[in-house]
C-alpha atoms as a printed R data frame, in Angstrom:
    type eleno elety resid chain resno       x      y      z
1   ATOM     1    CA   MET     A     1   0.004  0.044 -0.078
2   ATOM     2    CA   THR     A     2   1.718  3.205 -1.145
3   ATOM     3    CA   GLY     A     3   2.687  5.589  1.692
4   ATOM     4    CA   SER     A     4   2.094  3.094  4.510
5   ATOM     5    CA   VAL     A     5   5.452  1.197  4.264
6   ATOM     6    CA   PRO     A     6   8.615  2.947  5.523
7   ATOM     7    CA   ALA     A     7  11.669  3.183  3.292
8   ATOM     8    CA   GLN     A     8  14.122  0.333  3.831
9   ATOM     9    CA   GLY     A     9  16.610  1.315  6.483
10  ATOM    10    CA   ASP     A    10  14.395  4.088  7.928
11  ATOM    11    CA   LEU     A    11  15.290  4.018 11.612
12  ATOM    12    CA   ASP     A    12  13.960  7.447 12.619
13  ATOM    13    CA   SER     A    13  10.400  6.785 13.523
14  ATOM    14    CA   ALA     A    14  10.677  9.090 16.545
15  ATOM    15    CA   SER     A    15  10.759 11.954 14.213
16  ATOM    16    CA   ALA     A    16   7.833 10.731 12.154
17  ATOM    17    CA   ALA     A    17   6.264  7.384 11.600
18  ATOM    18    CA   PRO     A    18   4.824  6.344  8.297
19  ATOM    19    CA   LEU     A    19   1.046  6.603  7.911
20  ATOM    20    CA   HIS     A    20  -0.523  3.671  9.590
21  ATOM    21    CA   PRO     A    21  -2.738  1.464  7.275
22  ATOM    22    CA   ALA     A    22  -5.659  2.059  9.557
23  ATOM    23    CA   ALA     A    23  -5.164  5.868  9.241
24  ATOM    24    CA   ARG     A    24  -4.837  5.657  5.405
25  ATOM    25    CA   GLU     A    25  -8.132  3.755  5.018
26  ATOM    26    CA   VAL     A    26 -10.155  6.169  7.188
27  ATOM    27    CA   LEU     A    27  -8.438  9.248  5.776
28  ATOM    28    CA   LEU     A    28  -9.448  8.371  2.248
29  ATOM    29    CA   ALA     A    29 -13.031  7.493  3.314
30  ATOM    30    CA   ALA     A    30 -13.444 10.735  5.289
31  ATOM    31    CA   LEU     A    31 -12.154 13.104  2.595
32  ATOM    32    CA   ASP     A    32 -15.563 13.118  0.848
33  ATOM    33    CA   ARG     A    33 -17.605 13.179  4.094
34  ATOM    34    CA   GLY     A    34 -15.776 15.483  6.507
35  ATOM    35    CA   TYR     A    35 -15.153 18.670  4.480
36  ATOM    36    CA   ALA     A    36 -17.999 20.777  5.833
37  ATOM    37    CA   ASP     A    37 -17.984 23.225  8.790
38  ATOM    38    CA   PRO     A    38 -19.066 21.156 11.783
39  ATOM    39    CA   ARG     A    39 -20.806 24.293 13.241
40  ATOM    40    CA   ARG     A    40 -23.325 24.378 10.517
41  ATOM    41    CA   LEU     A    41 -26.796 22.777 10.860
42  ATOM    42    CA   HIS     A    42 -27.226 21.535  7.334
43  ATOM    43    CA   ARG     A    43 -26.762 17.820  6.455
44  ATOM    44    CA   ALA     A    44 -23.150 18.098  5.498
45  ATOM    45    CA   GLY     A    45 -22.323 20.172  8.637
46  ATOM    46    CA   ARG     A    46 -24.064 17.659 10.841
47  ATOM    47    CA   GLU     A    47 -22.100 14.812  9.280
48  ATOM    48    CA   ALA     A    48 -18.873 16.687  9.739
49  ATOM    49    CA   ARG     A    49 -19.743 17.355 13.393
50  ATOM    50    CA   LEU     A    50 -20.563 13.615 13.914
51  ATOM    51    CA   LEU     A    51 -17.214 12.570 12.434
52  ATOM    52    CA   LEU     A    52 -15.448 15.087 14.678
53  ATOM    53    CA   ASP     A    53 -17.242 13.901 17.714
54  ATOM    54    CA   ASN     A    54 -16.368 10.288 16.753
55  ATOM    55    CA   ALA     A    55 -12.722 11.178 16.458
56  ATOM    56    CA   ARG     A    56 -12.771 12.746 19.969
57  ATOM    57    CA   GLU     A    57 -14.557  9.760 21.465
58  ATOM    58    CA   ALA     A    58 -12.159  7.336 19.819
59  ATOM    59    CA   THR     A    59  -9.114  9.254 21.036
60  ATOM    60    CA   ALA     A    60 -10.485  9.516 24.579
61  ATOM    61    CA   GLY     A    61 -11.195  5.863 24.621
62  ATOM    62    CA   ALA     A    62  -7.716  4.903 23.375
63  ATOM    63    CA   LEU     A    63  -6.076  7.168 25.936
64  ATOM    64    CA   GLY     A    64  -8.417  6.488 28.910
65  ATOM    65    CA   VAL     A    65  -9.683 10.039 29.328
66  ATOM    66    CA   ARG     A    66 -13.008 11.855 29.003
67  ATOM    67    CA   ALA     A    67 -14.044 13.012 25.529
68  ATOM    68    CA   ASP     A    68 -14.558 16.572 26.798
69  ATOM    69    CA   GLU     A    69 -10.953 16.541 27.843
70  ATOM    70    CA   VAL     A    70  -9.650 16.055 24.296
71  ATOM    71    CA   THR     A    71  -8.842 18.950 21.919
72  ATOM    72    CA   PHE     A    72  -7.401 18.614 18.411
73  ATOM    73    CA   THR     A    73  -4.694 21.050 17.439
74  ATOM    74    CA   PRO     A    74  -2.619 21.761 14.326
75  ATOM    75    CA   SER     A    75   0.469 20.051 15.805
76  ATOM    76    CA   GLY     A    76   2.020 18.550 18.920
77  ATOM    77    CA   THR     A    77   3.977 21.726 19.404
78  ATOM    78    CA   HIS     A    78   0.880 23.828 19.363
79  ATOM    79    CA   ALA     A    79  -0.715 21.440 21.865
80  ATOM    80    CA   THR     A    80   2.316 21.708 24.113
81  ATOM    81    CA   HIS     A    81   2.217 25.578 23.995
82  ATOM    82    CA   LEU     A    82  -1.567 25.600 24.605
83  ATOM    83    CA   GLY     A    83  -1.325 23.151 27.442
84  ATOM    84    CA   LEU     A    84   1.505 24.590 29.367
85  ATOM    85    CA   LEU     A    85   0.819 28.261 28.820
86  ATOM    86    CA   GLY     A    86  -2.881 27.674 29.632
87  ATOM    87    CA   LEU     A    87  -1.947 26.376 32.928
88  ATOM    88    CA   VAL     A    88   0.385 29.301 33.641
89  ATOM    89    CA   ARG     A    89  -2.411 31.681 32.821
90  ATOM    90    CA   GLY     A    90  -4.810 29.925 35.047
91  ATOM    91    CA   ALA     A    91  -2.397 29.471 37.932
92  ATOM    92    CA   ARG     A    92  -3.457 30.479 41.453
93  ATOM    93    CA   ARG     A    93  -0.016 31.595 42.416
94  ATOM    94    CA   GLY     A    94   3.334 32.750 40.915
95  ATOM    95    CA   ASP     A    95   4.487 32.746 37.403
96  ATOM    96    CA   LEU     A    96   7.550 30.432 37.639
97  ATOM    97    CA   VAL     A    97   7.589 27.261 35.566
98  ATOM    98    CA   VAL     A    98   9.672 24.512 37.110
99  ATOM    99    CA   HIS     A    99  10.670 21.947 34.393
100 ATOM   100    CA   SER     A   100  13.146 19.194 33.883
101 ATOM   101    CA   ALA     A   101  16.470 20.032 32.096
102 ATOM   102    CA   VAL     A   102  15.668 17.513 29.314
103 ATOM   103    CA   GLU     A   103  12.329 18.905 28.022
104 ATOM   104    CA   HIS     A   104  11.688 19.243 24.356
105 ATOM   105    CA   SER     A   105  12.335 22.606 22.711
106 ATOM   106    CA   ALA     A   106   8.552 23.154 22.441
107 ATOM   107    CA   VAL     A   107   8.402 23.269 26.224
108 ATOM   108    CA   ARG     A   108  11.592 25.285 26.500
109 ATOM   109    CA   HIS     A   109  10.396 27.912 24.046
110 ATOM   110    CA   ALA     A   110   7.037 28.176 25.807
111 ATOM   111    CA   VAL     A   111   8.744 28.682 29.128
112 ATOM   112    CA   GLU     A   112  10.887 31.339 27.692
113 ATOM   113    CA   TRP     A   113   7.930 33.068 26.059
114 ATOM   114    CA   SER     A   114   5.966 32.990 29.307
115 ATOM   115    CA   GLY     A   115   8.734 34.842 31.208
116 ATOM   116    CA   ARG     A   116  10.336 32.721 33.927
117 ATOM   117    CA   GLY     A   117  11.585 29.145 34.169
118 ATOM   118    CA   GLU     A   118  13.739 27.050 36.317
119 ATOM   119    CA   GLU     A   119  15.444 23.738 35.319
120 ATOM   120    CA   VAL     A   120  15.500 20.644 37.497
121 ATOM   121    CA   PRO     A   121  18.692 18.606 36.961
122 ATOM   122    CA   VAL     A   122  18.592 14.992 35.849
123 ATOM   123    CA   ASP     A   123  20.784 11.947 36.578
124 ATOM   124    CA   LYS     A   124  23.010 10.206 34.077
125 ATOM   125    CA   ASP     A   125  20.050  8.289 32.630
126 ATOM   126    CA   GLY     A   126  18.174 11.573 32.058
127 ATOM   127    CA   ARG     A   127  15.647 11.159 34.837
128 ATOM   128    CA   VAL     A   128  14.463 13.766 37.410
129 ATOM   129    CA   ASP     A   129  14.334 12.985 41.135
130 ATOM   130    CA   PRO     A   130  10.707 13.345 42.369
131 ATOM   131    CA   ALA     A   131  11.899 14.700 45.711
132 ATOM   132    CA   GLU     A   132  13.908 17.420 44.002
133 ATOM   133    CA   VAL     A   133  10.901 18.406 41.784
134 ATOM   134    CA   ARG     A   134   8.659 18.618 44.892
135 ATOM   135    CA   ALA     A   135  11.226 20.727 46.816
136 ATOM   136    CA   ARG     A   136  11.243 23.354 44.039
137 ATOM   137    CA   ALA     A   137   7.440 23.114 43.505
138 ATOM   138    CA   VAL     A   138   6.432 24.019 47.021
139 ATOM   139    CA   ARG     A   139   7.780 27.520 46.744
140 ATOM   140    CA   PRO     A   140   5.055 30.193 46.457
141 ATOM   141    CA   GLU     A   141   6.464 31.762 43.206
142 ATOM   142    CA   VAL     A   142   5.873 28.398 41.314
143 ATOM   143    CA   ALA     A   143   2.930 28.413 38.934
144 ATOM   144    CA   VAL     A   144   3.373 25.118 36.977
145 ATOM   145    CA   VAL     A   145   5.623 22.125 36.873
146 ATOM   146    CA   ALA     A   146   6.398 20.601 33.454
147 ATOM   147    CA   VAL     A   147   7.851 16.965 33.260
148 ATOM   148    CA   GLN     A   148   7.721 14.945 30.064
149 ATOM   149    CA   SER     A   149   6.371 11.334 30.035
150 ATOM   150    CA   ALA     A   150   9.502 10.029 28.257
151 ATOM   151    CA   ASN     A   151  12.492 11.627 26.661
152 ATOM   152    CA   HIS     A   152  12.401 12.214 22.845
153 ATOM   153    CA   GLU     A   153  16.182 11.652 22.346
154 ATOM   154    CA   VAL     A   154  17.162  8.885 24.810
155 ATOM   155    CA   GLY     A   155  13.880  7.282 25.554
156 ATOM   156    CA   THR     A   156  14.122  7.388 29.435
157 ATOM   157    CA   VAL     A   157  10.683  7.268 31.031
158 ATOM   158    CA   GLN     A   158  10.140  9.941 33.687
159 ATOM   159    CA   PRO     A   159   8.520  9.218 37.143
160 ATOM   160    CA   VAL     A   160   5.519 11.468 36.336
161 ATOM   161    CA   GLY     A   161   3.061  9.306 38.321
162 ATOM   162    CA   ARG     A   162   5.350  9.567 41.402
163 ATOM   163    CA   LEU     A   163   5.616 13.436 41.497
164 ATOM   164    CA   ASP     A   164   4.076 14.560 44.721
165 ATOM   165    CA   LEU     A   165   3.181 18.199 43.922
166 ATOM   166    CA   PRO     A   166   1.195 20.700 46.043
167 ATOM   167    CA   PRO     A   167  -2.453 20.539 45.190
168 ATOM   168    CA   ASP     A   168  -2.493 23.981 43.800
169 ATOM   169    CA   VAL     A   169   0.494 23.424 41.480
170 ATOM   170    CA   PRO     A   170  -0.674 21.764 38.253
171 ATOM   171    CA   LEU     A   171   1.584 19.481 36.095
172 ATOM   172    CA   PHE     A   172   2.030 19.766 32.343
173 ATOM   173    CA   THR     A   173   3.239 16.640 30.659
174 ATOM   174    CA   ASP     A   174   4.645 16.537 27.203
175 ATOM   175    CA   ALA     A   175   3.593 13.024 26.163
176 ATOM   176    CA   CYS     A   176   4.402 13.450 22.394
177 ATOM   177    CA   ALA     A   177   7.222 10.827 22.550
178 ATOM   178    CA   SER     A   178   5.140  8.146 24.273
179 ATOM   179    CA   MET     A   179   1.442  8.785 23.407
180 ATOM   180    CA   GLY     A   180  -0.011  5.530 22.003
181 ATOM   181    CA   ARG     A   181   3.198  3.481 22.677
182 ATOM   182    CA   LEU     A   182   2.776  3.622 26.459
183 ATOM   183    CA   ALA     A   183  -0.228  4.211 28.657
184 ATOM   184    CA   LEU     A   184  -0.548  7.851 29.908
185 ATOM   185    CA   PRO     A   185   0.935  8.371 33.436
186 ATOM   186    CA   SER     A   186  -1.200  9.731 36.234
187 ATOM   187    CA   GLY     A   187  -1.081 13.061 37.950
188 ATOM   188    CA   TRP     A   188  -1.155 15.667 35.045
189 ATOM   189    CA   ALA     A   189  -3.511 18.547 34.616
190 ATOM   190    CA   ALA     A   190  -2.744 18.973 30.891
191 ATOM   191    CA   ALA     A   191  -0.841 16.845 28.426
192 ATOM   192    CA   ALA     A   192   0.118 16.954 24.704
193 ATOM   193    CA   GLY     A   193   0.597 14.432 21.942
194 ATOM   194    CA   SER     A   194   1.448 14.453 18.242
195 ATOM   195    CA   ALA     A   195  -0.273 12.171 15.752
196 ATOM   196    CA   HIS     A   196   2.534 11.807 13.279
197 ATOM   197    CA   LYS     A   197   4.718 10.096 15.934
198 ATOM   198    CA   TRP     A   198   2.166  7.147 16.244
199 ATOM   199    CA   GLY     A   199   1.312  6.829 12.596
200 ATOM   200    CA   GLY     A   200  -1.363  9.374 12.134
201 ATOM   201    CA   PRO     A   201  -1.234 12.248  9.600
202 ATOM   202    CA   ALA     A   202   1.121 15.177 10.147
203 ATOM   203    CA   GLY     A   203  -0.544 18.336 11.267
204 ATOM   204    CA   VAL     A   204  -2.590 16.844 13.995
205 ATOM   205    CA   GLY     A   205  -1.797 17.439 17.733
206 ATOM   206    CA   VAL     A   206  -3.794 16.291 20.759
207 ATOM   207    CA   LEU     A   207  -4.212 18.515 23.890
208 ATOM   208    CA   LEU     A   208  -5.663 16.890 26.950
209 ATOM   209    CA   VAL     A   209  -6.963 19.132 29.754
210 ATOM   210    CA   ARG     A   210  -8.449 17.654 32.875
211 ATOM   211    CA   THR     A   211 -11.919 18.695 33.584
212 ATOM   212    CA   ARG     A   212 -11.090 20.345 36.951
213 ATOM   213    CA   ALA     A   213  -7.781 21.909 35.776
214 ATOM   214    CA   ARG     A   214  -7.376 25.599 36.149
215 ATOM   215    CA   TRP     A   215  -6.684 26.273 32.453
216 ATOM   216    CA   ARG     A   216  -7.277 29.489 30.517
217 ATOM   217    CA   ASN     A   217  -6.588 30.020 26.843
218 ATOM   218    CA   PRO     A   218  -3.366 31.883 26.611
219 ATOM   219    CA   PHE     A   219  -3.969 32.979 23.035
220 ATOM   220    CA   PRO     A   220  -6.759 34.814 21.186
221 ATOM   221    CA   GLY     A   221  -9.807 32.571 20.879
222 ATOM   222    CA   ASP     A   222 -12.011 31.449 17.979
223 ATOM   223    CA   ASP     A   223 -15.643 30.531 17.530
224 ATOM   224    CA   ARG     A   224 -15.131 26.918 16.874
225 ATOM   225    CA   VAL     A   225 -16.874 23.708 18.205
226 ATOM   226    CA   ASP     A   226 -14.086 23.308 20.804
227 ATOM   227    CA   GLU     A   227 -13.369 26.549 22.632
228 ATOM   228    CA   ARG     A   228  -9.792 25.516 23.290
229 ATOM   229    CA   SER     A   229  -8.940 25.207 19.630
230 ATOM   230    CA   THR     A   230  -8.582 27.757 16.820
231 ATOM   231    CA   GLY     A   231  -9.043 27.477 13.070
232 ATOM   232    CA   PHE     A   232 -11.071 25.287 10.837
233 ATOM   233    CA   GLU     A   233 -10.947 21.634 11.942
234 ATOM   234    CA   ASN     A   234  -9.231 19.113  9.598
235 ATOM   235    CA   ILE     A   235 -11.773 16.419 10.236
236 ATOM   236    CA   PRO     A   236 -10.423 13.732  7.862
237 ATOM   237    CA   ALA     A   237  -7.016 14.096  9.494
238 ATOM   238    CA   VAL     A   238  -8.188 13.999 13.007
239 ATOM   239    CA   LEU     A   239 -10.364 10.976 12.253
240 ATOM   240    CA   ALA     A   240  -7.400  9.157 10.586
241 ATOM   241    CA   ALA     A   241  -5.206 10.154 13.633
242 ATOM   242    CA   ALA     A   242  -7.774  8.548 16.041
243 ATOM   243    CA   ALA     A   243  -8.001  5.387 13.901
244 ATOM   244    CA   ALA     A   244  -4.137  5.064 13.952
245 ATOM   245    CA   LEU     A   245  -4.050  5.611 17.703
246 ATOM   246    CA   GLN     A   246  -6.679  2.911 18.306
247 ATOM   247    CA   ALA     A   247  -4.703  0.440 16.171
248 ATOM   248    CA   VAL     A   248  -1.334  1.344 17.806
249 ATOM   249    CA   VAL     A   249  -2.863  0.939 21.321
250 ATOM   250    CA   ALA     A   250  -4.409 -2.388 20.367
251 ATOM   251    CA   GLN     A   251  -1.056 -3.763 18.976
252 ATOM   252    CA   ARG     A   252   1.350 -2.103 21.455
253 ATOM   253    CA   GLU     A   253   1.807 -5.036 23.766
254 ATOM   254    CA   GLU     A   254   3.184 -7.227 21.025
255 ATOM   255    CA   VAL     A   255   5.071 -4.379 19.189
256 ATOM   256    CA   ASN     A   256   6.568 -3.062 22.365
257 ATOM   257    CA   ALA     A   257   7.934 -6.456 23.432
258 ATOM   258    CA   ARG     A   258   9.442 -6.977 20.009
259 ATOM   259    CA   HIS     A   259  10.931 -3.533 19.870
260 ATOM   260    CA   HIS     A   260  12.324 -3.822 23.394
261 ATOM   261    CA   ASP     A   261  14.184 -6.977 22.417
262 ATOM   262    CA   LEU     A   262  15.474 -5.523 19.225
263 ATOM   263    CA   VAL     A   263  16.761 -2.365 20.971
264 ATOM   264    CA   ASP     A   264  18.516 -4.652 23.551
265 ATOM   265    CA   VAL     A   265  20.349 -6.254 20.543
266 ATOM   266    CA   VAL     A   266  21.543 -2.826 19.357
267 ATOM   267    CA   ARG     A   267  22.634 -1.778 22.764
268 ATOM   268    CA   ARG     A   268  24.670 -4.975 23.255
269 ATOM   269    CA   ARG     A   269  26.214 -5.084 19.862
270 ATOM   270    CA   VAL     A   270  27.126 -1.363 19.747
271 ATOM   271    CA   ALA     A   271  28.779 -1.550 23.112
272 ATOM   272    CA   ALA     A   272  30.666 -4.650 22.188
273 ATOM   273    CA   GLU     A   273  31.683 -3.916 18.505
274 ATOM   274    CA   VAL     A   274  32.308 -0.097 18.424
275 ATOM   275    CA   PRO     A   275  35.337  1.210 20.406
276 ATOM   276    CA   ASP     A   276  34.910  4.300 22.586
277 ATOM   277    CA   VAL     A   277  31.145  4.389 22.476
278 ATOM   278    CA   GLU     A   278  28.708  5.396 25.225
279 ATOM   279    CA   VAL     A   279  25.098  3.937 25.075
280 ATOM   280    CA   VAL     A   280  22.946  6.387 26.932
281 ATOM   281    CA   GLY     A   281  19.449  6.404 28.567
282 ATOM   282    CA   ASP     A   282  17.873  4.011 30.998
283 ATOM   283    CA   PRO     A   283  18.361  0.450 29.620
284 ATOM   284    CA   VAL     A   284  15.149 -0.810 31.091
285 ATOM   285    CA   ARG     A   285  12.675  2.017 31.948
286 ATOM   286    CA   ARG     A   286  12.529  3.466 28.495
287 ATOM   287    CA   LEU     A   287  10.591  3.817 25.340
288 ATOM   288    CA   PRO     A   288  10.704  0.415 23.771
289 ATOM   289    CA   HIS     A   289  11.725  1.527 20.229
290 ATOM   290    CA   VAL     A   290  14.491  4.163 21.014
291 ATOM   291    CA   VAL     A   291  18.195  3.751 21.593
292 ATOM   292    CA   THR     A   292  20.847  6.544 21.585
293 ATOM   293    CA   PHE     A   293  24.647  6.234 21.694
294 ATOM   294    CA   SER     A   294  27.551  8.570 21.211
295 ATOM   295    CA   CYS     A   295  30.839  7.821 19.579
296 ATOM   296    CA   LEU     A   296  34.002  9.579 20.701
297 ATOM   297    CA   TYR     A   297  36.084 11.386 17.983
298 ATOM   298    CA   VAL     A   298  33.206 11.187 15.472
299 ATOM   299    CA   ASP     A   299  31.231 14.082 14.006
300 ATOM   300    CA   GLY     A   300  27.379 13.553 14.094
301 ATOM   301    CA   GLU     A   301  26.791 15.078 10.713
302 ATOM   302    CA   ALA     A   302  29.374 12.730  9.206
303 ATOM   303    CA   LEU     A   303  27.668  9.766 10.840
304 ATOM   304    CA   VAL     A   304  24.236 10.630  9.481
305 ATOM   305    CA   THR     A   305  25.744 11.237  6.017
306 ATOM   306    CA   GLU     A   306  27.668  7.989  5.839
307 ATOM   307    CA   LEU     A   307  24.950  5.844  7.203
308 ATOM   308    CA   ASP     A   308  22.452  7.388  4.805
309 ATOM   309    CA   ARG     A   309  24.847  6.551  1.910
310 ATOM   310    CA   ARG     A   310  24.589  2.909  3.186
311 ATOM   311    CA   GLY     A   311  20.805  2.945  3.275
312 ATOM   312    CA   PHE     A   312  20.238  3.790  6.904
313 ATOM   313    CA   GLY     A   313  18.238  6.912  7.978
314 ATOM   314    CA   ILE     A   314  19.042  7.825 11.575
315 ATOM   315    CA   ALA     A   315  18.951 10.992 13.699
316 ATOM   316    CA   SER     A   316  21.839 12.943 15.276
317 ATOM   317    CA   GLY     A   317  22.014 16.030 17.370
318 ATOM   318    CA   SER     A   318  19.219 17.381 19.556
319 ATOM   319    CA   ALA     A   319  15.671 15.960 18.743
320 ATOM   320    CA   CYS     A   320  14.541 19.547 18.578
321 ATOM   321    CA   THR     A   321  17.442 21.158 16.681
322 ATOM   322    CA   ALA     A   322  18.801 18.399 14.517
323 ATOM   323    CA   SER     A   323  18.642 20.520 11.396
324 ATOM   324    CA   THR     A   324  21.436 22.691 12.889
325 ATOM   325    CA   LEU     A   325  23.337 19.694 14.432
326 ATOM   326    CA   THR     A   326  23.874 21.763 17.493
327 ATOM   327    CA   PRO     A   327  24.963 19.765 20.635
328 ATOM   328    CA   SER     A   328  22.009 18.195 22.414
329 ATOM   329    CA   HIS     A   329  20.939 20.019 25.593
330 ATOM   330    CA   VAL     A   330  19.526 16.707 26.693
331 ATOM   331    CA   LEU     A   331  22.973 14.879 26.539
332 ATOM   332    CA   GLU     A   332  24.553 17.914 28.136
333 ATOM   333    CA   ALA     A   333  22.131 17.726 31.032
334 ATOM   334    CA   MET     A   334  22.909 14.084 31.480
335 ATOM   335    CA   GLY     A   335  26.623 14.649 31.535
336 ATOM   336    CA   VAL     A   336  27.360 12.287 28.642
337 ATOM   337    CA   LEU     A   337  29.128 12.649 25.286
338 ATOM   338    CA   THR     A   338  27.279 15.270 23.152
339 ATOM   339    CA   HIS     A   339  29.022 14.765 19.837
340 ATOM   340    CA   GLY     A   340  28.898 11.857 17.484
341 ATOM   341    CA   ASN     A   341  25.608 10.855 18.837
342 ATOM   342    CA   VAL     A   342  23.060  8.625 17.045
343 ATOM   343    CA   ARG     A   343  19.401  7.976 17.751
344 ATOM   344    CA   LEU     A   344  17.711  4.848 16.324
345 ATOM   345    CA   SER     A   345  13.946  4.627 16.578
346 ATOM   346    CA   LEU     A   346  12.360  1.551 15.119
347 ATOM   347    CA   GLN     A   347   9.474  1.430 12.787
348 ATOM   348    CA   ARG     A   348   6.505 -0.725 13.899
349 ATOM   349    CA   ASP     A   349   7.516 -3.491 11.403
350 ATOM   350    CA   ALA     A   350  11.270 -3.523 12.230
351 ATOM   351    CA   THR     A   351  12.867 -7.013 12.265
352 ATOM   352    CA   ARG     A   352  16.008 -8.604 13.764
353 ATOM   353    CA   ALA     A   353  17.488 -8.508 10.200
354 ATOM   354    CA   ASP     A   354  16.993 -4.721 10.117
355 ATOM   355    CA   VAL     A   355  18.922 -4.030 13.287
356 ATOM   356    CA   ASP     A   356  21.596 -6.601 12.593
357 ATOM   357    CA   ALA     A   357  22.155 -5.014  9.141
358 ATOM   358    CA   PHE     A   358  22.697 -1.645 10.807
359 ATOM   359    CA   CYS     A   359  24.965 -3.068 13.451
360 ATOM   360    CA   ASP     A   360  27.025 -4.827 10.830
361 ATOM   361    CA   VAL     A   361  27.893 -1.572  9.003
362 ATOM   362    CA   LEU     A   362  28.253  0.726 11.926
363 ATOM   363    CA   PRO     A   363  31.794 -0.329 13.052
364 ATOM   364    CA   ASP     A   364  33.282  0.208  9.621
365 ATOM   365    CA   VAL     A   365  31.551  3.633  9.247
366 ATOM   366    CA   VAL     A   366  32.844  4.819 12.621
367 ATOM   367    CA   ALA     A   367  36.407  3.583 11.884
368 ATOM   368    CA   GLU     A   368  36.283  5.257  8.493
369 ATOM   369    CA   ILE     A   369  35.289  8.627  9.868
370 ATOM   370    CA   ARG     A   370  37.875  8.395 12.583
371 ATOM   371    CA   SER     A   371  40.566  7.594 10.057
372 ATOM   372    CA   ARG     A   372  39.940 10.885  8.278
373 ATOM   373    CA   VAL     A   373  41.308 12.663 11.343
374 ATOM   374    CA   GLY     A   374  44.173 10.329 11.890
375 ATOM   375    CA   LEU     A   375  42.589  8.103 14.538
């Protein structure tokens, strides 16, 4: 099926997954039925509204939340900005955002835009200490705490459900890296997800806001079906995103177990076969499909280029600034090697042959790059 199968050697699903077959089928069917304005009372408008409501119900069911807590946005970044800044605007006290040092750039930019932020350090696996988060959150100037569900770059799962925050300090959780692949953690007031990371269409984000959360729209509003959203709803896309999410959740037990075993293979082989390499992130409590390692004396751009020439698409640099190949703030916060880093993220149909093929070529690629500088 054209468009639903990843290119051979594509090991970068954390950036974007190919369209799930379930999403493609629903998308094509909805294009002719979901074009109208869902606010209108005529037949086409009523049908569009029904499809939009179905997408919201399906998404809520897959995530274990209420349908009225689900808002569709134009992207995961927009959902993140809306969720975090809406909690800041609705805060009962202070204006300071306490956040982990390894948050995605979408969170970091929102914090910078809002005015004041404070980073909580992480350990060498990239995980925050719940006690440290609480110690900072109890201060009267703190408005919101932001801790991601799992890290986009190294895969480490954060202890979101164990954060013991004061009752008047809400938690924002960027769940873009894990939504669909892992169950949502508990304790958040608002959370964000991104459909293209679970096999839905690009251009669909999911904002979740708990019913009792003190959230106020931080941006100018719009007269749409959902008061938290702005702009004309892309109903075929959100319906396709919901279909993909349902399929991914239904399949995740089997897929996650297979991915976890395949990533273990990569971790073992890279550590054993490539000299001067550091495999980073928690080896157990992690996203099942992600593995990151850094190679000493190797340029990340050179690694990406040489592996791409051999048919392997991988990521290097920060997950949020890879186009500039700047050193990763995540790896810096963890205190590990920041250059020559590679992130593999497996597609849903990845096999042992796929990861073995990558591991077979990697040692020679690293050795070749090092030889260029006399090592």
